[in-house]
Each structure stands twice: as structure tokens, then as C-alpha cells.
Short mmCIF file of C-alpha atoms in Angstrom, two decimals:
data_model
loop_
_atom_site.label_atom_id
_atom_site.label_comp_id
_atom_site.label_asym_id
_atom_site.label_seq_id
_atom_site.Cartn_x
_atom_site.Cartn_y
_atom_site.Cartn_z
CA LYS R 1430 -194.51 137.14 92.06
CA ALA R 1431 -197.36 139.47 93.04
CA GLY R 1432 -196.41 142.81 94.53
CA VAL R 1433 -197.70 144.60 97.60
CA THR R 1434 -201.39 145.39 97.31
CA GLN R 1435 -203.36 148.04 99.16
CA THR R 1436 -207.10 148.49 99.34
CA PRO R 1437 -208.94 150.67 98.79
CA ARG R 1438 -206.93 152.90 96.49
CA TYR R 1439 -209.06 155.99 97.13
CA LEU R 1440 -211.27 156.92 100.04
CA ILE R 1441 -213.29 159.96 101.01
CA LYS R 1442 -214.42 160.27 104.62
CA THR R 1443 -215.97 162.92 106.84
CA ARG R 1444 -214.41 164.40 109.96
CA GLY R 1445 -215.15 162.29 113.02
CA GLN R 1446 -215.55 159.05 111.11
CA GLN R 1447 -213.14 156.14 111.28
CA VAL R 1448 -211.39 154.31 108.46
CA THR R 1449 -209.62 150.99 107.95
CA LEU R 1450 -206.96 150.48 105.29
CA SER R 1451 -205.61 147.12 104.20
CA CYS R 1452 -202.18 145.97 103.01
CA SER R 1453 -201.27 142.54 101.64
CA PRO R 1454 -197.50 142.00 101.54
CA ILE R 1455 -195.48 140.04 99.03
CA SER R 1456 -195.75 136.31 99.63
CA GLY R 1457 -193.16 135.21 102.18
CA HIS R 1458 -192.71 138.68 103.64
CA ARG R 1459 -193.44 138.91 107.34
CA SER R 1460 -192.74 142.59 108.02
CA VAL R 1461 -195.21 145.30 107.08
CA SER R 1462 -194.54 148.99 107.69
CA TRP R 1463 -196.95 151.87 107.26
CA TYR R 1464 -196.16 155.45 106.23
CA GLN R 1465 -198.13 158.65 105.93
CA GLN R 1466 -197.21 161.07 103.15
CA THR R 1467 -198.40 164.67 103.16
CA PRO R 1468 -197.12 167.73 101.26
CA GLY R 1469 -196.22 169.47 104.51
CA GLN R 1470 -194.64 166.70 106.56
CA GLY R 1471 -193.33 164.44 103.83
CA LEU R 1472 -193.05 160.72 104.45
CA GLN R 1473 -193.47 159.75 108.08
CA PHE R 1474 -193.26 156.30 109.64
CA LEU R 1475 -196.40 155.15 111.40
CA PHE R 1476 -195.63 151.63 112.62
CA GLU R 1477 -194.18 148.26 111.71
CA TYR R 1478 -195.65 144.84 112.29
CA PHE R 1479 -193.67 141.64 112.27
CA SER R 1480 -195.15 138.21 112.96
CA GLU R 1481 -198.40 139.74 114.22
CA THR R 1482 -196.61 142.00 116.72
CA GLN R 1483 -196.05 145.73 116.56
CA ARG R 1484 -192.29 146.06 116.55
CA ASN R 1485 -191.87 149.79 116.01
CA LYS R 1486 -194.07 152.83 116.34
CA GLY R 1487 -193.71 156.38 115.05
CA ASN R 1488 -194.85 159.60 116.68
CA PHE R 1489 -198.52 159.54 115.89
CA PRO R 1490 -201.48 159.91 118.26
CA GLY R 1491 -203.34 156.90 119.57
CA ARG R 1492 -206.07 157.43 116.97
CA PHE R 1493 -203.75 155.60 114.60
CA SER R 1494 -203.59 151.88 115.22
CA GLY R 1495 -202.85 148.75 113.31
CA ARG R 1496 -202.71 145.01 113.42
CA GLN R 1497 -201.29 142.11 111.50
CA PHE R 1498 -202.89 138.78 110.83
CA SER R 1499 -201.34 135.31 110.73
CA ASN R 1500 -201.09 135.49 106.92
CA SER R 1501 -199.04 138.72 107.32
CA ARG R 1502 -201.78 140.93 105.91
CA SER R 1503 -202.00 144.15 107.86
CA GLU R 1504 -204.66 146.73 108.52
CA MET R 1505 -204.38 150.22 109.89
CA ASN R 1506 -207.23 152.09 111.50
CA VAL R 1507 -207.70 155.79 112.06
CA SER R 1508 -210.47 156.78 114.42
CA THR R 1509 -212.10 160.19 114.80
CA LEU R 1510 -210.72 161.47 111.52
CA GLU R 1511 -209.40 165.01 111.28
CA LEU R 1512 -208.85 167.15 108.19
CA GLY R 1513 -205.09 166.81 108.71
CA ASP R 1514 -205.32 163.04 108.26
CA SER R 1515 -205.83 163.58 104.53
CA ALA R 1516 -202.78 161.92 103.03
CA LEU R 1517 -201.37 159.13 100.93
CA TYR R 1518 -200.92 156.06 103.14
CA LEU R 1519 -198.24 153.68 101.94
CA CYS R 1520 -197.32 150.28 103.20
CA ALA R 1521 -194.07 148.46 102.59
CA SER R 1522 -193.23 144.81 103.03
CA SER R 1523 -189.98 142.96 103.57
CA LYS R 1524 -188.95 139.48 104.60
CA ASP R 1525 -187.88 140.41 108.08
CA GLY R 1526 -187.54 144.20 108.23
CA GLU R 1527 -183.77 143.94 108.18
CA SER R 1528 -183.03 143.21 104.56
CA TYR R 1529 -182.67 145.79 101.85
CA GLU R 1530 -185.74 144.45 100.09
CA GLN R 1531 -188.45 146.85 101.20
CA TYR R 1532 -191.15 147.09 98.58
CA PHE R 1533 -194.03 149.53 98.60
CA GLY R 1534 -197.62 149.17 97.59
CA PRO R 1535 -199.47 151.71 95.39
CA GLY R 1536 -200.89 153.52 98.42
CA THR R 1537 -204.34 154.54 99.61
CA ARG R 1538 -205.25 158.18 99.08
CA LEU R 1539 -207.48 159.30 101.94
CA THR R 1540 -209.39 162.56 101.75
CA VAL R 1541 -211.13 163.83 104.88
CA THR R 1542 -213.81 166.49 104.34
CA ALA I 101 -181.10 160.44 115.92
CA GLN I 102 -180.98 159.50 112.29
CA LYS I 103 -181.62 162.12 109.65
CA ILE I 104 -181.65 162.38 105.85
CA THR I 105 -181.18 165.69 104.06
CA GLN I 106 -181.94 166.39 100.41
CA THR I 107 -181.11 169.99 99.61
CA GLN I 108 -182.42 170.14 96.03
CA PRO I 109 -186.20 170.62 95.97
CA GLY I 110 -186.22 170.55 92.17
CA MET I 111 -183.82 169.71 89.36
CA PHE I 112 -183.96 169.98 85.58
CA VAL I 113 -181.94 167.84 83.19
CA GLN I 114 -181.83 167.53 79.44
CA GLU I 115 -182.83 164.18 77.99
CA LYS I 116 -179.84 161.83 77.51
CA GLU I 117 -177.67 163.76 79.97
CA ALA I 118 -176.55 162.54 83.39
CA VAL I 119 -177.84 164.04 86.62
CA THR I 120 -176.77 163.80 90.26
CA LEU I 121 -179.27 164.03 93.10
CA ASP I 122 -177.75 164.90 96.46
CA CYS I 123 -178.33 163.14 99.76
CA THR I 124 -176.53 163.54 103.07
CA TYR I 125 -177.26 161.56 106.18
CA ASP I 126 -176.58 161.54 109.87
CA THR I 127 -176.39 158.50 112.10
CA SER I 128 -174.33 157.25 115.00
CA ASP I 129 -174.73 153.62 113.92
CA GLN I 130 -171.79 151.77 112.40
CA SER I 131 -174.07 149.52 110.37
CA TYR I 132 -176.75 151.17 108.28
CA GLY I 133 -178.44 151.00 104.92
CA LEU I 134 -179.26 153.69 102.40
CA PHE I 135 -181.97 153.57 99.76
CA TRP I 136 -183.18 155.57 96.83
CA TYR I 137 -186.80 155.44 95.74
CA LYS I 138 -188.60 156.98 92.78
CA GLN I 139 -192.16 158.20 93.13
CA PRO I 140 -193.99 159.05 89.89
CA SER I 141 -197.16 161.12 89.98
CA SER I 142 -199.17 157.92 90.44
CA GLY I 143 -197.82 157.75 94.00
CA GLU I 144 -196.21 154.34 94.09
CA MET I 145 -192.71 154.17 95.60
CA ILE I 146 -190.35 152.32 93.29
CA PHE I 147 -187.14 150.88 94.76
CA LEU I 148 -184.09 151.94 92.75
CA ILE I 149 -180.91 151.10 94.59
CA TYR I 150 -179.46 150.12 97.97
CA GLN I 151 -176.09 150.71 99.62
CA GLY I 152 -174.97 149.06 102.82
CA SER I 153 -172.55 150.90 105.04
CA TYR I 154 -170.01 148.09 104.83
CA ASP I 155 -170.23 147.70 101.07
CA GLU I 156 -166.84 148.64 99.69
CA GLN I 157 -168.04 149.30 96.17
CA ASN I 158 -170.65 151.81 95.07
CA ALA I 159 -173.96 150.18 94.21
CA THR I 160 -175.11 150.18 90.59
CA GLU I 161 -178.40 149.13 89.02
CA GLY I 162 -178.60 149.72 85.29
CA ARG I 163 -178.62 153.49 84.69
CA TYR I 164 -178.59 154.19 88.43
CA SER I 165 -175.48 154.36 90.54
CA LEU I 166 -174.97 155.48 94.10
CA ASN I 167 -171.95 157.64 94.85
CA PHE I 168 -171.27 156.61 98.44
CA GLN I 169 -168.79 158.76 100.38
CA LYS I 170 -168.84 157.42 103.91
CA ALA I 171 -166.52 159.97 105.50
CA ARG I 172 -168.63 162.82 104.12
CA LYS I 173 -171.86 160.97 104.96
CA SER I 174 -173.21 161.41 101.48
CA ALA I 175 -175.07 158.99 99.21
CA ASN I 176 -175.77 160.77 95.94
CA LEU I 177 -177.81 159.15 93.19
CA VAL I 178 -176.45 159.39 89.67
CA ILE I 179 -178.81 158.75 86.76
CA SER I 180 -177.01 158.34 83.46
CA ALA I 181 -178.62 159.00 80.08
CA SER I 182 -181.80 160.56 81.46
CA GLN I 183 -185.10 159.59 79.86
CA LEU I 184 -188.43 161.43 79.83
CA GLY I 185 -189.85 158.66 82.04
CA ASP I 186 -187.34 159.57 84.75
CA SER I 187 -189.38 162.68 85.59
CA ALA I 188 -190.59 162.02 89.16
CA MET I 189 -189.89 162.66 92.84
CA TYR I 190 -186.81 160.95 94.17
CA PHE I 191 -186.39 160.08 97.83
CA CYS I 192 -183.29 159.14 99.72
CA ALA I 193 -183.95 157.01 102.79
CA MET I 194 -182.11 155.32 105.61
CA ARG I 195 -183.05 152.15 107.40
CA GLY I 196 -183.59 152.41 111.13
CA SER I 197 -181.02 151.11 113.56
CA LEU I 198 -180.70 147.32 113.56
CA TYR I 199 -179.14 147.63 116.99
CA TYR I 200 -182.46 148.92 118.26
CA ASN I 201 -184.44 146.48 116.13
CA GLN I 202 -185.72 149.27 113.89
CA GLY I 203 -184.73 147.76 110.58
CA GLY I 204 -188.30 147.88 109.33
CA LYS I 205 -188.45 151.64 109.66
CA LEU I 206 -187.29 153.95 106.88
CA ILE I 207 -186.36 157.57 107.50
CA PHE I 208 -186.91 159.66 104.40
CA GLY I 209 -185.55 162.93 103.10
CA GLN I 210 -187.85 165.62 101.73
CA GLY I 211 -187.32 164.51 98.15
CA THR I 212 -186.08 166.05 94.91
CA GLU I 213 -188.43 166.60 92.00
CA LEU I 214 -186.62 165.78 88.78
CA SER I 215 -187.88 167.08 85.45
CA VAL I 216 -186.37 165.73 82.25
CA LYS I 217 -186.62 168.08 79.29
CA PRO I 218 -186.82 166.77 75.71
#
């Protein structure tokens, strides 16, 4: 069974640009959650999508958005990038968001210069 | 509000010895779930073990066991017979409230960096 995949793995962007990250969950999983990891703030929840609907949202500005497609693949978008957006972005998938099976992808490391 | 606290920023252990990583939590929910994840330097979060609040027995997975003390709100991870490959960051996490439909959200502690010495 293939694991959670994230693309791209590494990304370098300039302040003011926008970026789109992709996450493909494990087959059969309908919930995808996104997290931002930084040395200062640790791991913080961004949002969760379930059956193409945003079910939960963390405390991030509106520049951070996401969506989920009918095949459960999810994308997150960050507009008007700031230096502080440099982080490891992780996604996790689970069948329904309520089970203990929450598996993470390898992450996308975003550097904003 | 739910909260996870890991008070050990870094730990050292000798190879083949056992080590306990501390985790305390705070929640007003009666039903909750606790996780431990390992994050090597590559960045990927690796699921280690899960404990449900209603599970009467402590969870075990190979060399990992979770010392669950509900009254003290602690969920310590015990790694037996440490190996060099166990050197990594370890995160304790709690699932969001199912009552509020937040099961897909994990709340993480700050992590403990474990170094295994040969």
C-alpha cells in the first residue's frame, strides 16, 4: 500500500510570491490534514479537509488556503509569501479523521527568501 | 482547550538501555486519543503508538510501550533496548475533540530530542 506523498519536496520562493503544495493521501483515506512546522512555533495545525470540505481550520491568516479534490488529493496555497512562512509543511491522511490511523507524508520544505 | 506538554527538550541514553520520554496532557473531553510520533532528521513523521482514553491496558508496539496514567494525565513513551537508529525527535500528540468534530486535528507537544550513545 503506497504511503502519503507530497510534492514538491523542496521549494525556494521569493517574498510576495505564491506557492501551491500537493498531498496525495493513502488510498481509501478521505481526511487530509495540513501542518506547519517551524523551529520557533513547533507543529501547528493549518486545516483539515474531508470529502472535499474544509472541516477544521487552525489559527492562520487568510493567505493560507486549501482544497480537496474528489479523489481526496489535497492542495494548500500560500499567497503573498513572507519570510516567516519558511517551514516544513506536512500533511497527514486518515480514513475519516476519527481513527487512530493518521499517517504523515515526507513533507515539503519551503524556503522564502 | 487541549494542551500537550513535553518537559524534556533533550535526552541521552546508552545503547541497549531503556528510556522514558515524558508527556502530560490537558483536556476536558472524556474520550480522547494520544499518539507518539518519531521524526528523524529527514523530517518525516513516523507513527509509533496510540492510546485511547478508554483503553484499559497500556498500548505496546514492539520496543515501544505507552505508560498511560489517566488520573495524572500522563502518557509517557518507554523505549526498551535503545538502538542507534532511535536517535530522533519524538512528539506526543492528542487528537482533537470528537465531540466538536475535530478528530482530524492533532495537537502536538514541543518534542523531545533523543540521542542514543554507542
